[in-house]
Tab-separated table of C-alpha atoms in Angstrom:
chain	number	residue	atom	x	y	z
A	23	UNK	CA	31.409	88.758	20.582
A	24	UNK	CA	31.484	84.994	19.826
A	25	UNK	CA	28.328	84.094	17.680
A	26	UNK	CA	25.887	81.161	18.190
A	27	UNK	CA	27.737	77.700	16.866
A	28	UNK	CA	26.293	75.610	14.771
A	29	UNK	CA	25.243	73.385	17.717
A	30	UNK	CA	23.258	75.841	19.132
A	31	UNK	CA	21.451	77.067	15.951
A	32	UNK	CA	19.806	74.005	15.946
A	33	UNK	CA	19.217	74.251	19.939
A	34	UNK	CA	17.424	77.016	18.966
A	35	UNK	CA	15.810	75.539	16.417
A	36	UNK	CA	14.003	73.314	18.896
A	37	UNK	CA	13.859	75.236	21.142
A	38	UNK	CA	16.124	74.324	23.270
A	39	UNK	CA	19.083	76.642	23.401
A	40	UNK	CA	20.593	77.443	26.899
A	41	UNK	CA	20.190	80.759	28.745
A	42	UNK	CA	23.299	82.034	27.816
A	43	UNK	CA	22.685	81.167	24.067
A	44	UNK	CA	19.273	82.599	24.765
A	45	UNK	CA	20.591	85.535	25.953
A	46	UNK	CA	23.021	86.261	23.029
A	47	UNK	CA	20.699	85.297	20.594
A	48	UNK	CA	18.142	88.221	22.158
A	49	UNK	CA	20.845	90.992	21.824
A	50	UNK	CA	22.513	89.871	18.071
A	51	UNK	CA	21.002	90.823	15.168
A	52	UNK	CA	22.777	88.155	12.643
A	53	UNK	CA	22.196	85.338	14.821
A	54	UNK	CA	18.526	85.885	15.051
A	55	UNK	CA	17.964	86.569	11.347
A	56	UNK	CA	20.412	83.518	10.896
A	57	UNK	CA	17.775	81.277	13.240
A	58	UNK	CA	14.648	82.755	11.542
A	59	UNK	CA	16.208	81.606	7.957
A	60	UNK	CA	16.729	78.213	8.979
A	61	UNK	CA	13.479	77.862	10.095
A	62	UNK	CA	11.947	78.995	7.237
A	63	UNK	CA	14.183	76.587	5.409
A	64	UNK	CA	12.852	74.195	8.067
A	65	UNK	CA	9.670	74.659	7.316
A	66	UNK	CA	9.862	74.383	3.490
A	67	UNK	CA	11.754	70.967	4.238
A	68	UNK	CA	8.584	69.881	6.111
A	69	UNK	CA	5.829	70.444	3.922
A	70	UNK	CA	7.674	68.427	0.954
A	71	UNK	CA	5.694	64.790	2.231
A	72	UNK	CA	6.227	61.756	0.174
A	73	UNK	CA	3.247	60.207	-1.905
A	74	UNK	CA	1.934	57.436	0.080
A	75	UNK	CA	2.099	54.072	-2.260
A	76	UNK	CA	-0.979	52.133	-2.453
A	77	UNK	CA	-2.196	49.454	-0.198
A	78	UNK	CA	-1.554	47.084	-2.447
A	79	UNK	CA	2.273	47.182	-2.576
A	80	UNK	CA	1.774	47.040	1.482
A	81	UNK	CA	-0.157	44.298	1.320
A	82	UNK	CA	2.602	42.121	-1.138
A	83	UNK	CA	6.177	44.059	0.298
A	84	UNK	CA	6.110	41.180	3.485
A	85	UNK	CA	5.794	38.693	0.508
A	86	UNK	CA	8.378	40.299	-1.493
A	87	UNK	CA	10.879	40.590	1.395
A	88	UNK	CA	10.114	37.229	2.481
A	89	UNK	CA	10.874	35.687	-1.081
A	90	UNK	CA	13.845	37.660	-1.402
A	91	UNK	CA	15.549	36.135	1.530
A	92	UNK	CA	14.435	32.740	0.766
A	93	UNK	CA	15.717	33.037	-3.015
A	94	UNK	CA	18.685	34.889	-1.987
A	95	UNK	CA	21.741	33.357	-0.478
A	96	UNK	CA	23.889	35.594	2.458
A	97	UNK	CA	26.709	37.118	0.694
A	98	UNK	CA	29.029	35.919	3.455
A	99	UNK	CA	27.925	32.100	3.682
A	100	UNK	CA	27.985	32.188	-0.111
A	101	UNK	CA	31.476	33.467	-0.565
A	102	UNK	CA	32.044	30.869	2.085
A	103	UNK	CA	30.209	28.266	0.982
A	104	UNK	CA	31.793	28.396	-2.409
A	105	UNK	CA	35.342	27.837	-0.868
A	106	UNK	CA	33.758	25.246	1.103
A	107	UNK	CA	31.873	23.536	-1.366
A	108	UNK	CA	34.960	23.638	-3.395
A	109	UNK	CA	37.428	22.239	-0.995
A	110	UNK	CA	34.704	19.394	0.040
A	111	UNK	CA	34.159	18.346	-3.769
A	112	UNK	CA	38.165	18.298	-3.762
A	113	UNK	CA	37.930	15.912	-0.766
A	114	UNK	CA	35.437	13.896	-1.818
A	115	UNK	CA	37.278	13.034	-4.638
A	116	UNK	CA	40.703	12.497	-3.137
A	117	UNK	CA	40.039	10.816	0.022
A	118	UNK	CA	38.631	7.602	-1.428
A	119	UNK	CA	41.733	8.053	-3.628
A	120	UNK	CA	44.161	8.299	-1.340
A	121	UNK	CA	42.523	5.354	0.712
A	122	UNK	CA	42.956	3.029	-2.109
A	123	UNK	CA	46.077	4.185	-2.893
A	124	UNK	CA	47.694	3.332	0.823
A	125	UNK	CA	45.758	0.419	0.887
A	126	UNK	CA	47.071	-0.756	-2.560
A	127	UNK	CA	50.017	0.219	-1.842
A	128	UNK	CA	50.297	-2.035	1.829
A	129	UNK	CA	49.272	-4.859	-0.633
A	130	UNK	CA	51.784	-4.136	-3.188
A	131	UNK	CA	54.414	-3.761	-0.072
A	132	UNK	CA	53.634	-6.908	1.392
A	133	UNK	CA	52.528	-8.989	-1.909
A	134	UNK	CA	55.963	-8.045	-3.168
A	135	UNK	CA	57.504	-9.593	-0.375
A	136	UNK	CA	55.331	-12.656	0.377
A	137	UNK	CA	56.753	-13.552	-2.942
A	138	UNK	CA	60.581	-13.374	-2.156
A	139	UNK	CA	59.933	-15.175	1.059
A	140	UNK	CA	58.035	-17.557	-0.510
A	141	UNK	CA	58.404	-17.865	-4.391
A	142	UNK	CA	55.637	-19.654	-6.518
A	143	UNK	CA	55.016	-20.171	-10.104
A	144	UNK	CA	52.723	-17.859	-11.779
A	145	UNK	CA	49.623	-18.525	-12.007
A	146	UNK	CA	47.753	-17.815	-15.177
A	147	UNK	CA	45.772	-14.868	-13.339
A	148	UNK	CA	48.723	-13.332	-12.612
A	149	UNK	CA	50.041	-13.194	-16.133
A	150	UNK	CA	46.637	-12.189	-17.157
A	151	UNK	CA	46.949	-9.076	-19.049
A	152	UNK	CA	45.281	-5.787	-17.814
A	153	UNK	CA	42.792	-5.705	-20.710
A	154	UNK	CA	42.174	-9.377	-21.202
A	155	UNK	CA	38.659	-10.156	-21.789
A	156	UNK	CA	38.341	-6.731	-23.801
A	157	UNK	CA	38.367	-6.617	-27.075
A	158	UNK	CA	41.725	-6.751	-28.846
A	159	UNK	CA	44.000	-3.005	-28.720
A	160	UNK	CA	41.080	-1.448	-26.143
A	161	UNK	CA	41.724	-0.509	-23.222
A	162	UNK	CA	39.923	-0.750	-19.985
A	163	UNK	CA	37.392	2.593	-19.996
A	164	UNK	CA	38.671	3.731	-16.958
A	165	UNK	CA	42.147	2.748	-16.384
A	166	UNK	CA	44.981	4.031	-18.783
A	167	UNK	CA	46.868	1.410	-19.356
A	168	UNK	CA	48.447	2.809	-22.447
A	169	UNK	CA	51.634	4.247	-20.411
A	170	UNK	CA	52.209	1.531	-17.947
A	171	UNK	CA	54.027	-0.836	-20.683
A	172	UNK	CA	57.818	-1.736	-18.729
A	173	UNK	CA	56.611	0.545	-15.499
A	174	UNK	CA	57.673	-1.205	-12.347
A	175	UNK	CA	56.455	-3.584	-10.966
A	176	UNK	CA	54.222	-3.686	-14.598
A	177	UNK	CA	52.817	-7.167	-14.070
A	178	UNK	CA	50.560	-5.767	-10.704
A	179	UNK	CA	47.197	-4.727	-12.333
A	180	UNK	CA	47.125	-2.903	-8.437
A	181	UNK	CA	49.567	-1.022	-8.915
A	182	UNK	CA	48.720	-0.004	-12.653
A	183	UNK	CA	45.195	0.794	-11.311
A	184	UNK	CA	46.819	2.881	-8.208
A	185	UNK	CA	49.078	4.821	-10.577
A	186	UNK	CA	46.076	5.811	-12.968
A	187	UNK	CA	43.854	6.916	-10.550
A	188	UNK	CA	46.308	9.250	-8.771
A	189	UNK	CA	48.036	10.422	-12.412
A	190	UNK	CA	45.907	13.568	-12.021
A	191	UNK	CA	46.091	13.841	-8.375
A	192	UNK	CA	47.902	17.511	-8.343
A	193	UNK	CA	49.769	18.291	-4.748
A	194	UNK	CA	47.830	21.771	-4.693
A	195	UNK	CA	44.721	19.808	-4.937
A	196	UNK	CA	45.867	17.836	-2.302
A	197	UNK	CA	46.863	20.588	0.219
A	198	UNK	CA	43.489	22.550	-0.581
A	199	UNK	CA	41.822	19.597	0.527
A	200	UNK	CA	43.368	19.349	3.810
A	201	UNK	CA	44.380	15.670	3.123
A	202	UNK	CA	48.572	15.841	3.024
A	203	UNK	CA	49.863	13.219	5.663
A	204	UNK	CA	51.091	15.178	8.777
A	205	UNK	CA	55.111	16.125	9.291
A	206	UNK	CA	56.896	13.290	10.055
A	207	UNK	CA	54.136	10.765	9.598
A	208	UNK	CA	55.716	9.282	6.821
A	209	UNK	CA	58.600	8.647	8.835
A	210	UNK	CA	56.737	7.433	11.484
A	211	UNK	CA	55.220	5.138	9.232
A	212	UNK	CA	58.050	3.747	7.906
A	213	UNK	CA	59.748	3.005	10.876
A	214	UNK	CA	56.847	0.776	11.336
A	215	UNK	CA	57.526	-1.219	8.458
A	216	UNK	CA	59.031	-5.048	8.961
A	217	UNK	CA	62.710	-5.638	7.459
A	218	UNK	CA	60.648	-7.193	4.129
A	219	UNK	CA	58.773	-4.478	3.781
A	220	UNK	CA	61.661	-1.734	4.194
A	221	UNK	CA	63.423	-3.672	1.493
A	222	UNK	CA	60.483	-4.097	-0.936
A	223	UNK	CA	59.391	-0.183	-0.263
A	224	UNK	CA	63.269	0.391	-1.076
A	225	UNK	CA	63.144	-1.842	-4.213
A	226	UNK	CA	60.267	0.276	-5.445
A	227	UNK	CA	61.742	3.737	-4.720
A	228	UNK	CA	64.837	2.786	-6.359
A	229	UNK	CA	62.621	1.427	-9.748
A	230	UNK	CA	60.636	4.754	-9.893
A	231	UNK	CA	63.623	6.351	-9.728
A	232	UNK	CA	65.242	4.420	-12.202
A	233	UNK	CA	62.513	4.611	-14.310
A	234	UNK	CA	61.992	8.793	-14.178
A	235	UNK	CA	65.586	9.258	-14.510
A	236	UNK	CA	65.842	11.075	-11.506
B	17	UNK	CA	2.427	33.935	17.564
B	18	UNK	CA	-1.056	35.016	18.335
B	19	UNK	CA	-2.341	38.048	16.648
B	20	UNK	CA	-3.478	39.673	19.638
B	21	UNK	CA	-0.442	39.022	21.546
B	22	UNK	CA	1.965	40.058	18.660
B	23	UNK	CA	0.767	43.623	18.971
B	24	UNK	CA	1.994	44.031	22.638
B	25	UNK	CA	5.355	42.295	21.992
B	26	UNK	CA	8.748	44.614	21.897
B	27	UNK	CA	10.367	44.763	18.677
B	28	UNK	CA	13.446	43.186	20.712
B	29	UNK	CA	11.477	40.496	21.817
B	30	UNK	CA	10.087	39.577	18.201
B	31	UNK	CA	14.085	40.181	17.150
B	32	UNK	CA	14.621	37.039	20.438
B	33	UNK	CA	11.781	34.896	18.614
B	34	UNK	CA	12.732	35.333	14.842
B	35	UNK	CA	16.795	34.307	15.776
B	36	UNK	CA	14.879	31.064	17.583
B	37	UNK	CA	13.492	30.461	14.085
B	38	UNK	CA	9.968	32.293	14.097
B	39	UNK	CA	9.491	33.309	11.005
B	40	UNK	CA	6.593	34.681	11.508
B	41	UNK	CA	8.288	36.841	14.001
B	42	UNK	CA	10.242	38.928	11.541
B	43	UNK	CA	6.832	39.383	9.071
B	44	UNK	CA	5.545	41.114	12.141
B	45	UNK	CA	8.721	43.455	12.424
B	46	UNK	CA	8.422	43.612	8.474
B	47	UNK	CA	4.753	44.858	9.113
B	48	UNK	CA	5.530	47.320	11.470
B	49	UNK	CA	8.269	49.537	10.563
B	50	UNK	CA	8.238	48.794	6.395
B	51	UNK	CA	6.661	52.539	5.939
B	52	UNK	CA	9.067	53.824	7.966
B	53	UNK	CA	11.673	52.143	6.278
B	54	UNK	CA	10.215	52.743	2.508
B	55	UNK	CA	9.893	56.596	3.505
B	56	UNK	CA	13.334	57.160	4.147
B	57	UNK	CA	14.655	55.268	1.740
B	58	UNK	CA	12.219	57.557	-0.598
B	59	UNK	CA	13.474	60.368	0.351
B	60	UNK	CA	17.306	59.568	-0.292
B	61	UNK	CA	16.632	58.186	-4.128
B	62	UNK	CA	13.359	59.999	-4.838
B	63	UNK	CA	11.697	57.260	-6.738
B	64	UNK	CA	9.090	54.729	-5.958
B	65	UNK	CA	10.762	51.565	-7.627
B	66	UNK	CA	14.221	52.474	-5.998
B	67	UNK	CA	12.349	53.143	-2.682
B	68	UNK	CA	11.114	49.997	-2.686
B	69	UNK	CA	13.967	48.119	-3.969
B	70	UNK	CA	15.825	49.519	-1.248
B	71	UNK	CA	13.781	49.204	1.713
B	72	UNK	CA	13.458	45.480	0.641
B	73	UNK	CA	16.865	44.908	0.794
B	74	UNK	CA	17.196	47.306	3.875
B	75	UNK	CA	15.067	44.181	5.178
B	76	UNK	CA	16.740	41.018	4.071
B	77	UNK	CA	19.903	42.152	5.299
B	78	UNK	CA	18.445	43.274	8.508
B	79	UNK	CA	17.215	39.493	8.649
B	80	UNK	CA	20.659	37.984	7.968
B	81	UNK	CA	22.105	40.055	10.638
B	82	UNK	CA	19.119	39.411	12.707
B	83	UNK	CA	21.657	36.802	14.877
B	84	UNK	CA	24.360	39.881	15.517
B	85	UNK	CA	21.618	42.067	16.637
B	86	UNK	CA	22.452	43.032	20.393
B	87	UNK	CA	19.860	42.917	22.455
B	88	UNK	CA	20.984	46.234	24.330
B	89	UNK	CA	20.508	48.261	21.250
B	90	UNK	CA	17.316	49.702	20.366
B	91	UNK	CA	15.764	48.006	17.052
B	92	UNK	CA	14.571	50.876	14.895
B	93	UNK	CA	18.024	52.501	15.610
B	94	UNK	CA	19.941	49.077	14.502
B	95	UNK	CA	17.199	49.198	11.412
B	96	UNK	CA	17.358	52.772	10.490
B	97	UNK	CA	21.373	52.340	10.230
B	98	UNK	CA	21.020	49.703	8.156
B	99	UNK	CA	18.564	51.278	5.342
B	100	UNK	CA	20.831	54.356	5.975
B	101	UNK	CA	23.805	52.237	4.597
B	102	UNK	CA	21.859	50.517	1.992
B	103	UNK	CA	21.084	53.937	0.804
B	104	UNK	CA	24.296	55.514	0.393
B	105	UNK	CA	25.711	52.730	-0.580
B	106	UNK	CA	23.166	53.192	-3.399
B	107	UNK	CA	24.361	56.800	-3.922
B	108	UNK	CA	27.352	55.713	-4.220
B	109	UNK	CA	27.197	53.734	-6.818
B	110	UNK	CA	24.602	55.570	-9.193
B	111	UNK	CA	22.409	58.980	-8.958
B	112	UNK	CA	18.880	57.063	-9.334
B	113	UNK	CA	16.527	60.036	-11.270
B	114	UNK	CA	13.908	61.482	-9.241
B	115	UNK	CA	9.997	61.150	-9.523
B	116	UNK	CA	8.747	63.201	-12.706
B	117	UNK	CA	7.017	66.281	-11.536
B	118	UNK	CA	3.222	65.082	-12.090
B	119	UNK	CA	3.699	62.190	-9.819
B	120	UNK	CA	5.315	63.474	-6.898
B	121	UNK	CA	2.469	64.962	-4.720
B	122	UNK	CA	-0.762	63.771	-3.827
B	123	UNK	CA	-3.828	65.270	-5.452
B	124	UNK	CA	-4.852	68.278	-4.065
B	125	UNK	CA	-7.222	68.455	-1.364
B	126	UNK	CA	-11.035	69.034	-1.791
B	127	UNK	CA	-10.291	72.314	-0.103
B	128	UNK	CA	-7.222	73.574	-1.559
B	129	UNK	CA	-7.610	75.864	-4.770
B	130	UNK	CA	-5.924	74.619	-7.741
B	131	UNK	CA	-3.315	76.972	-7.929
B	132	UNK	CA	-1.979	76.675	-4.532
B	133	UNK	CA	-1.948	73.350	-4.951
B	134	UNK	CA	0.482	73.369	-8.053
B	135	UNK	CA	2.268	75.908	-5.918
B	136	UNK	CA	2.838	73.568	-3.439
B	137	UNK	CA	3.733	70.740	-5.555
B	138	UNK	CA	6.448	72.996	-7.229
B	139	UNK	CA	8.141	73.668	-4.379
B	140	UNK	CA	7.780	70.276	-2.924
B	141	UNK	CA	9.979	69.576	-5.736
B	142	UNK	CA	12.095	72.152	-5.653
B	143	UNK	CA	12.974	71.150	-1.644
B	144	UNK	CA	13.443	67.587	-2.955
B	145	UNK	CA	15.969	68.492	-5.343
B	146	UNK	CA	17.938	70.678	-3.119
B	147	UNK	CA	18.110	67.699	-0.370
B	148	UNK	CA	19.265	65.459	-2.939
B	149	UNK	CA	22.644	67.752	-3.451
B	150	UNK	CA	23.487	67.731	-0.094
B	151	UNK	CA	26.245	65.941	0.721
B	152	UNK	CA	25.497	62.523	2.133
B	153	UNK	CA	25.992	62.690	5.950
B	154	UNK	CA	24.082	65.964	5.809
B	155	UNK	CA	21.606	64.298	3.918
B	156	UNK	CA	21.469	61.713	6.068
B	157	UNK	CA	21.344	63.345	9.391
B	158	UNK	CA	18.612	65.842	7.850
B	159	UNK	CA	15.786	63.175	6.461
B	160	UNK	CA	16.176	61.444	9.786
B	161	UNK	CA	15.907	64.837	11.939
B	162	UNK	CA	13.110	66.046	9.701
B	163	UNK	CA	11.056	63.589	8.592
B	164	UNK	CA	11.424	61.185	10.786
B	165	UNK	CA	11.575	62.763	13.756
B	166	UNK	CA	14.535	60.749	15.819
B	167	UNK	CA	16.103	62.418	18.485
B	168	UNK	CA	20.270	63.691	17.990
B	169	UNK	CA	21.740	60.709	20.190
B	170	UNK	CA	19.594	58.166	18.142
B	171	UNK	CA	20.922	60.069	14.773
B	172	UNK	CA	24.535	59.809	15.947
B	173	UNK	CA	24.198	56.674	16.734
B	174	UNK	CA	22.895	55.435	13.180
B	175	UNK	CA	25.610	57.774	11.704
B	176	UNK	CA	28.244	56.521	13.649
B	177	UNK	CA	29.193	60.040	14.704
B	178	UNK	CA	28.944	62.050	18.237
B	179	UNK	CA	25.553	63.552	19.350
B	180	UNK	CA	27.495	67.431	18.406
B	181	UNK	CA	28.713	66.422	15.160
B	182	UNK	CA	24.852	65.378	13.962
B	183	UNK	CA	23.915	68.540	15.440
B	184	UNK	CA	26.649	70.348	13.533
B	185	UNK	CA	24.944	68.213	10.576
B	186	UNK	CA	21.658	69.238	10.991
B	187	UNK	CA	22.432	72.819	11.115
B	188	UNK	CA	25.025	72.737	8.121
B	189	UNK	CA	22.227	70.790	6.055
B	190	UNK	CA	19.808	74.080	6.359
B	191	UNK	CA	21.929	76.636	5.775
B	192	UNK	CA	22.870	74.224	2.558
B	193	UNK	CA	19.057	73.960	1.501
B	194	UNK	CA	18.979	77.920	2.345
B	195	UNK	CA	21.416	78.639	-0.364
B	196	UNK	CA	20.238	75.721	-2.928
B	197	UNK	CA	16.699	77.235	-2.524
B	198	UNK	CA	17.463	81.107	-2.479
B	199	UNK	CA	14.185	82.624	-3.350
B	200	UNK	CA	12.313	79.662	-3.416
B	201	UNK	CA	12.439	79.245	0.360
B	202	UNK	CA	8.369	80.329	1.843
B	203	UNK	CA	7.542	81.399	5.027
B	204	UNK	CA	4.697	78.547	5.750
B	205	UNK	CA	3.960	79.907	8.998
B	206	UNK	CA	2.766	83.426	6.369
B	207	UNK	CA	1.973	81.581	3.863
B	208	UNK	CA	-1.682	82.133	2.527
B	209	UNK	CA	-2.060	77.977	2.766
């Protein structure tokens, strides 16, 4: 004789076994005792209420809820917003630098070779030293000049300026920030280049190399 | 939203108003179902101050998720799973230490001599304790049968499980209690209350 399952117990529970549960239930002996345990079990459960709290911690839980999710940021748009935050700080401080670094570099590229084409004297700006007008052996506070003495070309205060600023700029940084040049836009920038300016950006490549050894 | 109008409004349709930025929408669904909410988080940690830690964040997590909510879904289901969760997540992580014995019950009634009242309270606690060994789905499925009265399909559905299984539940759950409570178990319908 297969017994009530547990399913059923709690059909009968409620009342609400069908007729061929009904019927078994009527002729075995352990099933019935087995239903009238549970629902004295049932009934113990029921009469355990929980202590109402007062109406004042009604009256202030809408408050408390509501200041919780004001105070309290959502776990997901925090863990994103960190990231975020993170990789727009790194932005905001690169992309400025990288602007002034292509655009000093464009005026390096094509100062350089204004003066092949057409040589001049110098002019006393030009051999102005980086920290004239300072006070003598200090440097400017925000440019490093202290490394720059022989780098090529080391008479561009541009250039010194544009290697300073981007002395800390790490690659990583870079690529976190979403701000490396596409593939192949350097190449499609340099076949953009006039013959002057291939040479000079040549010239240039060849001095940094030179001058790291490489 | 008008007062008067709030009360007629669906718990869906207060869900419809909150995502559209009424705030004042979601202190009305606050309103409504935090007893609900406090009472069954009560009776997984046992405690007033957990309780109500719980079924607060039971609520600002409900009102994060407030834009995921689908409208086909019934809301006290969608909120009941989510204080469900909160709650054994809770368990999970620590055992939180029941009410003391004096403040668990209510004062006894005008009526009720004092010795059946202590009665009562003892094996108030006694039942309490017992339904906080059960294991957690059968805890679960139990205080939601029991005390607050949802139907199996609506169970299964907060549980995650099929409408057998939290039947199966149900019915494990009491024979559990049965054997945590051995003689402690009373007959109320021959009791002398």
């Amino acid at each position: 004789m297969n017994h009530l399952s547990d399913v059923q117990f709690t059909a009968a529970l409620e009342d609400e076994l069908d007729p061929a549960g009904s019927a078994h239930l009527d002729a075995c002996g352990a099933c019935a005792a087995k239903v009238r345990g549970l629902r004295t079990v049932l009934a113990s459960v029921l009469h355990a209420p929980v202590a109402e709290p007062s109406p004042l911690f009604w009256e202030h839980f809408g408050a408390r809820v509501n200041k919780a999710i004001d105070s309290a940021q959502p776990p997901a748009a925090a863990s994103w917003g960190w990231t975020a935050n993170r990789g727009w700080l790194a932005a905001a401080a690169i992309v400025p630098l990288v602007m002034m670094i292509g655009a000093l570099a464009l005026y390096v590229i094509r100062s350089g070779a204004d003066e092949r084409s057409r040589p001049a004297p110098r002019t006393a700006a030009a051999e102005k030293p980086l920290d004239a007008g300072l006070p003598a052996g200090r440097a400017p506070a925000a440019v490093d000049t202290s490394d720059l003495a022989g780098d090529p070309p080391d008479d561009d205060r541009a250039w010194a300026l544009m290697r300073s600023l981007a002395i800390d700029l790490h690659y990583d940084d870079a690529r976190e920030a979403g701000i490396l040049p596409r593939p192949g836009a350097i190449e499609t920038a340099a076949t953009e280049l006039s013959a002057l300016e291939r040479a000079e950006l040549v010239r240039l490549l060849q001095d940094e190399l030179k001058r790291t050894g490489a | 939203m008008p007062q008067t109008d709030a009360q007629a409004v669906a718990d869906e349709e207060l869900v419809g108003a909150c995502v559209a930025g009424d705030r004042s929408a979601f202190d009305l669904l606050v309103g409504r179902h935090q007893r609900q909410i406090y009472k069954l988080c009560f009776r997984f940690v046992g405690n007033h101050e957990d309780a109500s830690e719980l079924a607060q964040d039971a609520f600002v997590r409900a009102y994060r998720a407030l834009p995921k909510f689908e409208r086909t879904a019934k809301f006290t289901t969608w909120l009941h799973r989510i204080a469900v969760n909160v709650c054994l997540n809770r368990l999970s992580v620590k055992r939180p230490p029941h009410e003391p014995f004096a403040d668990v019950e209510s004062a006894p009634s005008r009526d009720e001599r004092a010795d059946v009242a202590v009665l009562r309270q003892e094996r108030a606690v006694w039942v309490r304790a017992a339904v906080a060994r059960l294991p957690q789905k059968q805890r679960a499925t139990l205080i939601l049968r029991a005390y607050h009265d949802l139907p199996h399909d609506e169970i299964a559905r907060i549980m995650g499980s099929s409408v057998s299984a939290a039947k199966a539940n149900f019915c494990h759950a009491l024979g559990n209690l049965k054997k945590l409570l051995g003689e402690r178990v009373v007959d109320h319908h021959e009791s002398p209350e």
